[in-house]
JSON list of C-alpha atoms and ligand atoms in Angstrom, two decimals:
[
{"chain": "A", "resi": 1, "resn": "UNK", "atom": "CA", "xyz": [0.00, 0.00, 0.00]},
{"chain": "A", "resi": 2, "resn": "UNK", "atom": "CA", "xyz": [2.50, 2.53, 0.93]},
{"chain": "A", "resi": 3, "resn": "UNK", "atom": "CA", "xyz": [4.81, 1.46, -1.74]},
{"chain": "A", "resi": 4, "resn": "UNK", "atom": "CA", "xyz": [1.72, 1.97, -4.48]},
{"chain": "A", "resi": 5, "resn": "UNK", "atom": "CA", "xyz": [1.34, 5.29, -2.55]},
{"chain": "A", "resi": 6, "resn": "UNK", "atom": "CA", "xyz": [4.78, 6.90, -3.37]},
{"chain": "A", "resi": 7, "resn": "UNK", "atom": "CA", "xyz": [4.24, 5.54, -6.84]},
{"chain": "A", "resi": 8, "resn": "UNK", "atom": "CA", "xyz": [1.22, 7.58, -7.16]},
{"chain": "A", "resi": 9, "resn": "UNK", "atom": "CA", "xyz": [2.97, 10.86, -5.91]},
{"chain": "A", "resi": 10, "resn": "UNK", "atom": "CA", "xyz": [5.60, 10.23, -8.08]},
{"chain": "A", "resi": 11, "resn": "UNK", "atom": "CA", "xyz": [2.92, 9.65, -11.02]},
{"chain": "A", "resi": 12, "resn": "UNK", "atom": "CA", "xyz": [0.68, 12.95, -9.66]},
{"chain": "A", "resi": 13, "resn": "UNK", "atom": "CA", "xyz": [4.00, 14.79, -9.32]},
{"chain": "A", "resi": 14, "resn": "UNK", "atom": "CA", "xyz": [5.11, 13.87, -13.29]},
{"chain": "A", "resi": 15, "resn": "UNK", "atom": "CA", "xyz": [1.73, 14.83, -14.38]},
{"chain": "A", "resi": 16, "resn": "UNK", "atom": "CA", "xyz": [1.80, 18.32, -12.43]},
{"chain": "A", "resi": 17, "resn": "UNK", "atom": "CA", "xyz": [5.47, 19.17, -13.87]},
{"chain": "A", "resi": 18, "resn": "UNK", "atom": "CA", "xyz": [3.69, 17.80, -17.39]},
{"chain": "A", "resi": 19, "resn": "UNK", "atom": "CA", "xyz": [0.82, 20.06, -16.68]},
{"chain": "A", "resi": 20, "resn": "UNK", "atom": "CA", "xyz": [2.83, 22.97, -16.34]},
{"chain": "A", "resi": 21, "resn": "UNK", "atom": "CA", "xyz": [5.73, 22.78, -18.49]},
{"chain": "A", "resi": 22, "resn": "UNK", "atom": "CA", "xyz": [2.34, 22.27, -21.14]},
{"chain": "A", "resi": 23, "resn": "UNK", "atom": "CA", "xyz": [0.77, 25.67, -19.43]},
{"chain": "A", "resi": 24, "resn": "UNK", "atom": "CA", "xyz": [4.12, 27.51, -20.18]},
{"chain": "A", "resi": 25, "resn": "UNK", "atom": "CA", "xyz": [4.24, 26.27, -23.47]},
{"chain": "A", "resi": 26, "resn": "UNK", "atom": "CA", "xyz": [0.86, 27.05, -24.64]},
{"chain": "A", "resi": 27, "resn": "UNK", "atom": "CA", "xyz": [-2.39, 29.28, -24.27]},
{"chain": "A", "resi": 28, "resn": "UNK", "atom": "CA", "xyz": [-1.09, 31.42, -21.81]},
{"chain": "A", "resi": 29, "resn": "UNK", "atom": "CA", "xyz": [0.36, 34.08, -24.15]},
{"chain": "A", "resi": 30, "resn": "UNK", "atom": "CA", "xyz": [-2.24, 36.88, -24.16]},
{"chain": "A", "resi": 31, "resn": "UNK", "atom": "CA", "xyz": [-3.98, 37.58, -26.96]},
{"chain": "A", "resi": 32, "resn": "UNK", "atom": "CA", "xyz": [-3.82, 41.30, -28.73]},
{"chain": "A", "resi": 33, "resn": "UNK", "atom": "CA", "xyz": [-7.55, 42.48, -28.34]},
{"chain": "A", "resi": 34, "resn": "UNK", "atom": "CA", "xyz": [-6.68, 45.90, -28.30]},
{"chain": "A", "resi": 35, "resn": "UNK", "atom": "CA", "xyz": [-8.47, 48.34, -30.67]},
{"chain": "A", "resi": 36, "resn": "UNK", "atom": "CA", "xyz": [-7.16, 49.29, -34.03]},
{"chain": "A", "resi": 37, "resn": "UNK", "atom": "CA", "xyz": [-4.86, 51.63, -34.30]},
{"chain": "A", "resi": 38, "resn": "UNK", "atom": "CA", "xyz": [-4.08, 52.96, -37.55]},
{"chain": "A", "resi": 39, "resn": "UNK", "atom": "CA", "xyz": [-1.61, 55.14, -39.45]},
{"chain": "A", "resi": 40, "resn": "UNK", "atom": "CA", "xyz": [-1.35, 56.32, -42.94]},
{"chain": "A", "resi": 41, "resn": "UNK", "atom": "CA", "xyz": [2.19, 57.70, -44.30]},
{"chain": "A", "resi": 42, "resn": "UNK", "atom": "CA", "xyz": [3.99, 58.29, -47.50]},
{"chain": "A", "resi": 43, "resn": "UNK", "atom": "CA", "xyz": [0.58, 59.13, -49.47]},
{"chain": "A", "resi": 44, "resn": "UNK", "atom": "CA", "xyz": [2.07, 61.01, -53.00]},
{"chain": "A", "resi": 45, "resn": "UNK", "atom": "CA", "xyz": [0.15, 61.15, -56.33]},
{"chain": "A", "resi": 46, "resn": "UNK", "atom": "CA", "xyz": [2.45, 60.70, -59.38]},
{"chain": "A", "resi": 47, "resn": "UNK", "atom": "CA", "xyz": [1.40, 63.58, -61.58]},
{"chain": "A", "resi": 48, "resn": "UNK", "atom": "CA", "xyz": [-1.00, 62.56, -63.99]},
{"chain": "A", "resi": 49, "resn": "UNK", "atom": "CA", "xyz": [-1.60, 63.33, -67.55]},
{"chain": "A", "resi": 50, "resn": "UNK", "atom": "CA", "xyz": [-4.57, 65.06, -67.06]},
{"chain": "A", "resi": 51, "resn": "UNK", "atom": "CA", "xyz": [-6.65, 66.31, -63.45]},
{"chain": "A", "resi": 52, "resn": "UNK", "atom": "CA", "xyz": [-9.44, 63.87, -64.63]},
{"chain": "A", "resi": 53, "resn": "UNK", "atom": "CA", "xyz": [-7.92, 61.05, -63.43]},
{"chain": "A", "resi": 54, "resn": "UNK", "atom": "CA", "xyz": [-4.87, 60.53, -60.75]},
{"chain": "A", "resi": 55, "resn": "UNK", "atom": "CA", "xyz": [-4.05, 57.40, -58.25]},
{"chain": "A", "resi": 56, "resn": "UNK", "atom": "CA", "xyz": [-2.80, 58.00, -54.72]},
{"chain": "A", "resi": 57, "resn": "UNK", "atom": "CA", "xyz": [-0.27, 55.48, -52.98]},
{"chain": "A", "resi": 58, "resn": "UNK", "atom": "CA", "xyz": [0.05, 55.16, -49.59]},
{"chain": "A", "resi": 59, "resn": "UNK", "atom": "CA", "xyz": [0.71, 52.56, -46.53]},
{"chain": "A", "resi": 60, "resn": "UNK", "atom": "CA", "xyz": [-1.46, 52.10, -43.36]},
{"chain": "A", "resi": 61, "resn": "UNK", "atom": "CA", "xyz": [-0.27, 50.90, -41.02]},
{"chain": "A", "resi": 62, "resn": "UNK", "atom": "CA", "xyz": [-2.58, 49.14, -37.56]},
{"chain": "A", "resi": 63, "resn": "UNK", "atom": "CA", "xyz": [-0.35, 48.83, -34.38]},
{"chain": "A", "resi": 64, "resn": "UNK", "atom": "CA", "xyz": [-3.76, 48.07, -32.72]},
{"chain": "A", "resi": 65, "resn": "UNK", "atom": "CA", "xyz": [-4.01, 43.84, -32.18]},
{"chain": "A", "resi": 66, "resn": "UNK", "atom": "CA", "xyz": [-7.50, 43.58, -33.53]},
{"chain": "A", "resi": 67, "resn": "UNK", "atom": "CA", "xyz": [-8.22, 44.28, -37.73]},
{"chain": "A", "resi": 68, "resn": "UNK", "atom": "CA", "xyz": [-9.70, 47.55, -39.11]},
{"chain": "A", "resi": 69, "resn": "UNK", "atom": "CA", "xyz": [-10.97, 48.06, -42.41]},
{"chain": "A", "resi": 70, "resn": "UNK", "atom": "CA", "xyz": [-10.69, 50.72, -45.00]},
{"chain": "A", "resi": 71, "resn": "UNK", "atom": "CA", "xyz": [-14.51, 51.23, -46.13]},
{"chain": "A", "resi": 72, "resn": "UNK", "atom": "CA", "xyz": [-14.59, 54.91, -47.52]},
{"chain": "A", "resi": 73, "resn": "UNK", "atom": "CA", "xyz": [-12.63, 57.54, -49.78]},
{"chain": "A", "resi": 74, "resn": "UNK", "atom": "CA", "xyz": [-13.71, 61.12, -50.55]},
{"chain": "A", "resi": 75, "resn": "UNK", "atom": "CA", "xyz": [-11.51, 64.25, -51.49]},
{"chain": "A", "resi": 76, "resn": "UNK", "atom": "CA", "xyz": [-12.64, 67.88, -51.22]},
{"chain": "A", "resi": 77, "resn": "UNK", "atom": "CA", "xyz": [-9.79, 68.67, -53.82]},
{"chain": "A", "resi": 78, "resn": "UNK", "atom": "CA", "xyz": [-11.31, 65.78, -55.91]},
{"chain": "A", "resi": 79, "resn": "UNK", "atom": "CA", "xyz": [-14.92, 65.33, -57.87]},
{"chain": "A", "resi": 80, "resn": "UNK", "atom": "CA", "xyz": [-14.81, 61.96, -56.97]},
{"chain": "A", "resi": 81, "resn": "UNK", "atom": "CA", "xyz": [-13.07, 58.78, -55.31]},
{"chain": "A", "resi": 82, "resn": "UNK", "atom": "CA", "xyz": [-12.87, 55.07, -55.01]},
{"chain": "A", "resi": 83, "resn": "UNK", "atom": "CA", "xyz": [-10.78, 52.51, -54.07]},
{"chain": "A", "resi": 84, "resn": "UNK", "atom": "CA", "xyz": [-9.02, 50.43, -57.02]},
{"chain": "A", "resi": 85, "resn": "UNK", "atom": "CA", "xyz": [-7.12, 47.36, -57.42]},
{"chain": "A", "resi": 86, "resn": "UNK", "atom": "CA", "xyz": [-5.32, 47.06, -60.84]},
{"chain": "A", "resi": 87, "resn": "UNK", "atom": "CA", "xyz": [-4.64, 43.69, -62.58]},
{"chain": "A", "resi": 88, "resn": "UNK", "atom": "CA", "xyz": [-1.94, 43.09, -65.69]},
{"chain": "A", "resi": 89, "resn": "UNK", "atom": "CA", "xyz": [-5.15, 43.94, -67.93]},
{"chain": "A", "resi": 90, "resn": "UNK", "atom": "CA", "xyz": [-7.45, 45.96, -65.57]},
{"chain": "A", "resi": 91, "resn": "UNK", "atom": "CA", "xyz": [-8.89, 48.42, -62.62]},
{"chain": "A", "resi": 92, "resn": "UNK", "atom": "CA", "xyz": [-11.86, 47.19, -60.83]},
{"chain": "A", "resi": 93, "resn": "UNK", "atom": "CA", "xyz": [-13.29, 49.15, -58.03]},
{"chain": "A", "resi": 94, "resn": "UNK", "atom": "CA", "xyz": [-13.38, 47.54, -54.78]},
{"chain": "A", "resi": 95, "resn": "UNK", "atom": "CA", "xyz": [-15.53, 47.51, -51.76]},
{"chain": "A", "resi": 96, "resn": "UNK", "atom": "CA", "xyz": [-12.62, 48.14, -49.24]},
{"chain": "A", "resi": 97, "resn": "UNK", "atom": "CA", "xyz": [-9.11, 46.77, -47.51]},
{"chain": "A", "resi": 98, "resn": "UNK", "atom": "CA", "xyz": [-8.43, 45.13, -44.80]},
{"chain": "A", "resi": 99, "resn": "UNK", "atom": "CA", "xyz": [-5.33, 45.90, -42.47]},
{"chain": "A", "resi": 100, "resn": "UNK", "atom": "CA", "xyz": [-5.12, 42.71, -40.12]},
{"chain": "A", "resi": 101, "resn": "UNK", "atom": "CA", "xyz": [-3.80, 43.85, -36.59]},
{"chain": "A", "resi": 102, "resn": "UNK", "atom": "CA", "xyz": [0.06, 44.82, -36.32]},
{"chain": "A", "resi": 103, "resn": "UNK", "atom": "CA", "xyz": [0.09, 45.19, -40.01]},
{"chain": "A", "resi": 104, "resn": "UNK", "atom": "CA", "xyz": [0.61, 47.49, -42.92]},
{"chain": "A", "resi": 105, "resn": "UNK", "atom": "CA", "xyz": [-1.60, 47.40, -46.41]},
{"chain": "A", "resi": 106, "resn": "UNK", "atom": "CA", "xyz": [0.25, 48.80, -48.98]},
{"chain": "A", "resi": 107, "resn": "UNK", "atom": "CA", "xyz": [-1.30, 50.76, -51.95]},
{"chain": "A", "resi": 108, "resn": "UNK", "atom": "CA", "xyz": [1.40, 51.03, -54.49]},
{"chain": "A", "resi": 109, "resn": "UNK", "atom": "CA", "xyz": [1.99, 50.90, -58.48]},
{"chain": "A", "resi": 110, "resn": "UNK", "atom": "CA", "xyz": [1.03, 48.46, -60.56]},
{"chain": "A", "resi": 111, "resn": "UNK", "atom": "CA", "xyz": [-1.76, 47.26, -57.51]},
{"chain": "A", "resi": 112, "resn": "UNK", "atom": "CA", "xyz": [-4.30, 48.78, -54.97]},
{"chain": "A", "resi": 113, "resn": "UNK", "atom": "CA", "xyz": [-4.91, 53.21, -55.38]},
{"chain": "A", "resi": 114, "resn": "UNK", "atom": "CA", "xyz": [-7.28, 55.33, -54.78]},
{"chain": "A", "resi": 115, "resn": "UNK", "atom": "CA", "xyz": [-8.23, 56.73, -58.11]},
{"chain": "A", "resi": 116, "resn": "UNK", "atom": "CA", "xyz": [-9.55, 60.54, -57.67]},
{"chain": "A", "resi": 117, "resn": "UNK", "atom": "CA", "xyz": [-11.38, 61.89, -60.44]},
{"chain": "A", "resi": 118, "resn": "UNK", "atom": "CA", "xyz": [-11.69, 65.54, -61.36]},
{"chain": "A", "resi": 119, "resn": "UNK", "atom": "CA", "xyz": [-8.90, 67.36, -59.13]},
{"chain": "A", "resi": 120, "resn": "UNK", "atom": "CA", "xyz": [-9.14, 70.78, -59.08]},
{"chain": "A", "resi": 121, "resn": "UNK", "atom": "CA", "xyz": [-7.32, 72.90, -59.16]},
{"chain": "A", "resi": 122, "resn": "UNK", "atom": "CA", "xyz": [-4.93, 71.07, -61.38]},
{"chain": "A", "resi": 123, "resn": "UNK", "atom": "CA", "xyz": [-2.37, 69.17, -59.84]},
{"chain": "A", "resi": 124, "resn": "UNK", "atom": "CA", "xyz": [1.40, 70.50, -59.87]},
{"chain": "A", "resi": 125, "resn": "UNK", "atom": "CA", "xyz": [4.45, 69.05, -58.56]},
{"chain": "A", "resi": 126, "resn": "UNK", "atom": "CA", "xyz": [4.32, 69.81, -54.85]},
{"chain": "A", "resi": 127, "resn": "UNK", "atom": "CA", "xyz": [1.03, 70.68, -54.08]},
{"chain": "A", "resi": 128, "resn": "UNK", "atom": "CA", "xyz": [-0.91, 68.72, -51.45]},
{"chain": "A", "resi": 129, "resn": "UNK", "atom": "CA", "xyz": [-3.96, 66.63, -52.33]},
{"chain": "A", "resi": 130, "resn": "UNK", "atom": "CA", "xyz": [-6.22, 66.21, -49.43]},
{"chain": "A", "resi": 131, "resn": "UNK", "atom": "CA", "xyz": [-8.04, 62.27, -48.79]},
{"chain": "A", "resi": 132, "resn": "UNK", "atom": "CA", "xyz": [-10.24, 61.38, -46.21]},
{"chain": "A", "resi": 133, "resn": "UNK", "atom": "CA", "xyz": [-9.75, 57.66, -45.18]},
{"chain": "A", "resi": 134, "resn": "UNK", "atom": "CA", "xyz": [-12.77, 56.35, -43.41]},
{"chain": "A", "resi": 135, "resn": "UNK", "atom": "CA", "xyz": [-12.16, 53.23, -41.27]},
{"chain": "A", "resi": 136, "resn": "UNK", "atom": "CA", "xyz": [-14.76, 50.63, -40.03]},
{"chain": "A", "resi": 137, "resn": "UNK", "atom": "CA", "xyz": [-13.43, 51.44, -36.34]},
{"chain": "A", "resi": 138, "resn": "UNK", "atom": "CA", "xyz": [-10.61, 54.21, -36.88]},
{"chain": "A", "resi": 139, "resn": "UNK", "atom": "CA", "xyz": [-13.38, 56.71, -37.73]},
{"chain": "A", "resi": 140, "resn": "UNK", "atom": "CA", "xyz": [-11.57, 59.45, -40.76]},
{"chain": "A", "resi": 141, "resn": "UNK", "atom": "CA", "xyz": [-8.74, 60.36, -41.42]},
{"chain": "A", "resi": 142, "resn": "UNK", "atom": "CA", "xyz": [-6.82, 62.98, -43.51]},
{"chain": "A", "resi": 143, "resn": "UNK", "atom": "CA", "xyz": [-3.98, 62.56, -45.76]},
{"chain": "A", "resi": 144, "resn": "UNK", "atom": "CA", "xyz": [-2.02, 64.97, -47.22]},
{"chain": "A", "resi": 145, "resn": "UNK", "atom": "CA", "xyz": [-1.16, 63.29, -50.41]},
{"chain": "A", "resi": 146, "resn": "UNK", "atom": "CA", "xyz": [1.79, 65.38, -52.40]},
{"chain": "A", "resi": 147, "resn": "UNK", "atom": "CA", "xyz": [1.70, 65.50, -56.20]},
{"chain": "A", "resi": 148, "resn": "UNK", "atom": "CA", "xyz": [5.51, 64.19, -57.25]},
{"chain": "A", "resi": 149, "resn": "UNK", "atom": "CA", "xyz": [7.22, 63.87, -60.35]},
{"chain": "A", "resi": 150, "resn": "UNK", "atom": "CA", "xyz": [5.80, 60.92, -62.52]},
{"chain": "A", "resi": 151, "resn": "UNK", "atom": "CA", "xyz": [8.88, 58.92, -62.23]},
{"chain": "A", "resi": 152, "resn": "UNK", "atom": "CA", "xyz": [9.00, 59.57, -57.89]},
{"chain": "A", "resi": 153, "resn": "UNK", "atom": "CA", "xyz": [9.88, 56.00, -56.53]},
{"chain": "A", "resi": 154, "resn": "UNK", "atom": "CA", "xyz": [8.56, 56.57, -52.73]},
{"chain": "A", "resi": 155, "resn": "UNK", "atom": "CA", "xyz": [11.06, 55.13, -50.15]},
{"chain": "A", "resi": 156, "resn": "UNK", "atom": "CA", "xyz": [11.40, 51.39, -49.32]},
{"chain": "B", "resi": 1, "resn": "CU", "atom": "CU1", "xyz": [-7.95, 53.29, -60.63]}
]
């Protein structure tokens, strides 16, 4: 009986150091549920042809843990906005973009933009371009987008 007993504590005693070397390993890192928090920098418009029709690049960036969602674009220096994703062969309008907690979306060439429509005045080489970003939980936000030569390549 006794002998069976100090098997069992050594048994129980295994299974506890088991049990917690498991614990440390797994589900007790916190999860990030903290609220979106979201940045936009670098926006620039390469100067385009013609003020009827420009694309703004920019990157957002969420240091919050939980995702947001770019749902909106308007411009008060613009006749109209949307948000575009180009293909080799294409621009289709999209519904939104999602930036997944501690991430960055990035709108560059060649893929997502906001196309504005109708800029006035004209755009020029150095003059700002004013977009209002609404996010599903960020609320708006305005971005100063500068007009830069058509060959600008913004920093890495
Ligand atoms: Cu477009």
């Amino acid at each position: 009986m006794r002998r069976a007993g100090l098997a069992g504590a050594a048994v129980a005693a295994a299974i506890a150091a088991l049990g917690a070397t498991l614990a440390a390993c797994g589900g007790v890192t916190p999860v990030d549920r903290s609220a979106a928090k979201i940045s936009v920098e670098g926006a620039y418009i390469p100067l385009p042809a013609s003020p009827d029709m420009a694309a703004a690049y920019f990157r957002i960036s969420n240091s919050g843990g939980t995702s947001d969602r770019l749902v909106a674009v308007s411009s008060p220096d613009a006749r109209s906005a949307e948000i575009d994703a180009s293909t080799a062969t294409s621009m289709d309008r999209i519904d939104g973009l999602d930036v997944p907690g501690h991430a960055t979306a990035l709108l560059a060439r060649g893929g997502r933009h906001v196309m504005l429509m109708g800029i006035s005045p004209a755009p020029e080489v150095g003059r700002t371009v004013d977009l209002r970003l609404t996010f599903e939980h960020s609320g708006t936000v305005t971005v100063h987008a500068t007009v830069q030569p058509l060959t600008y390549q913004p920093p890495k």
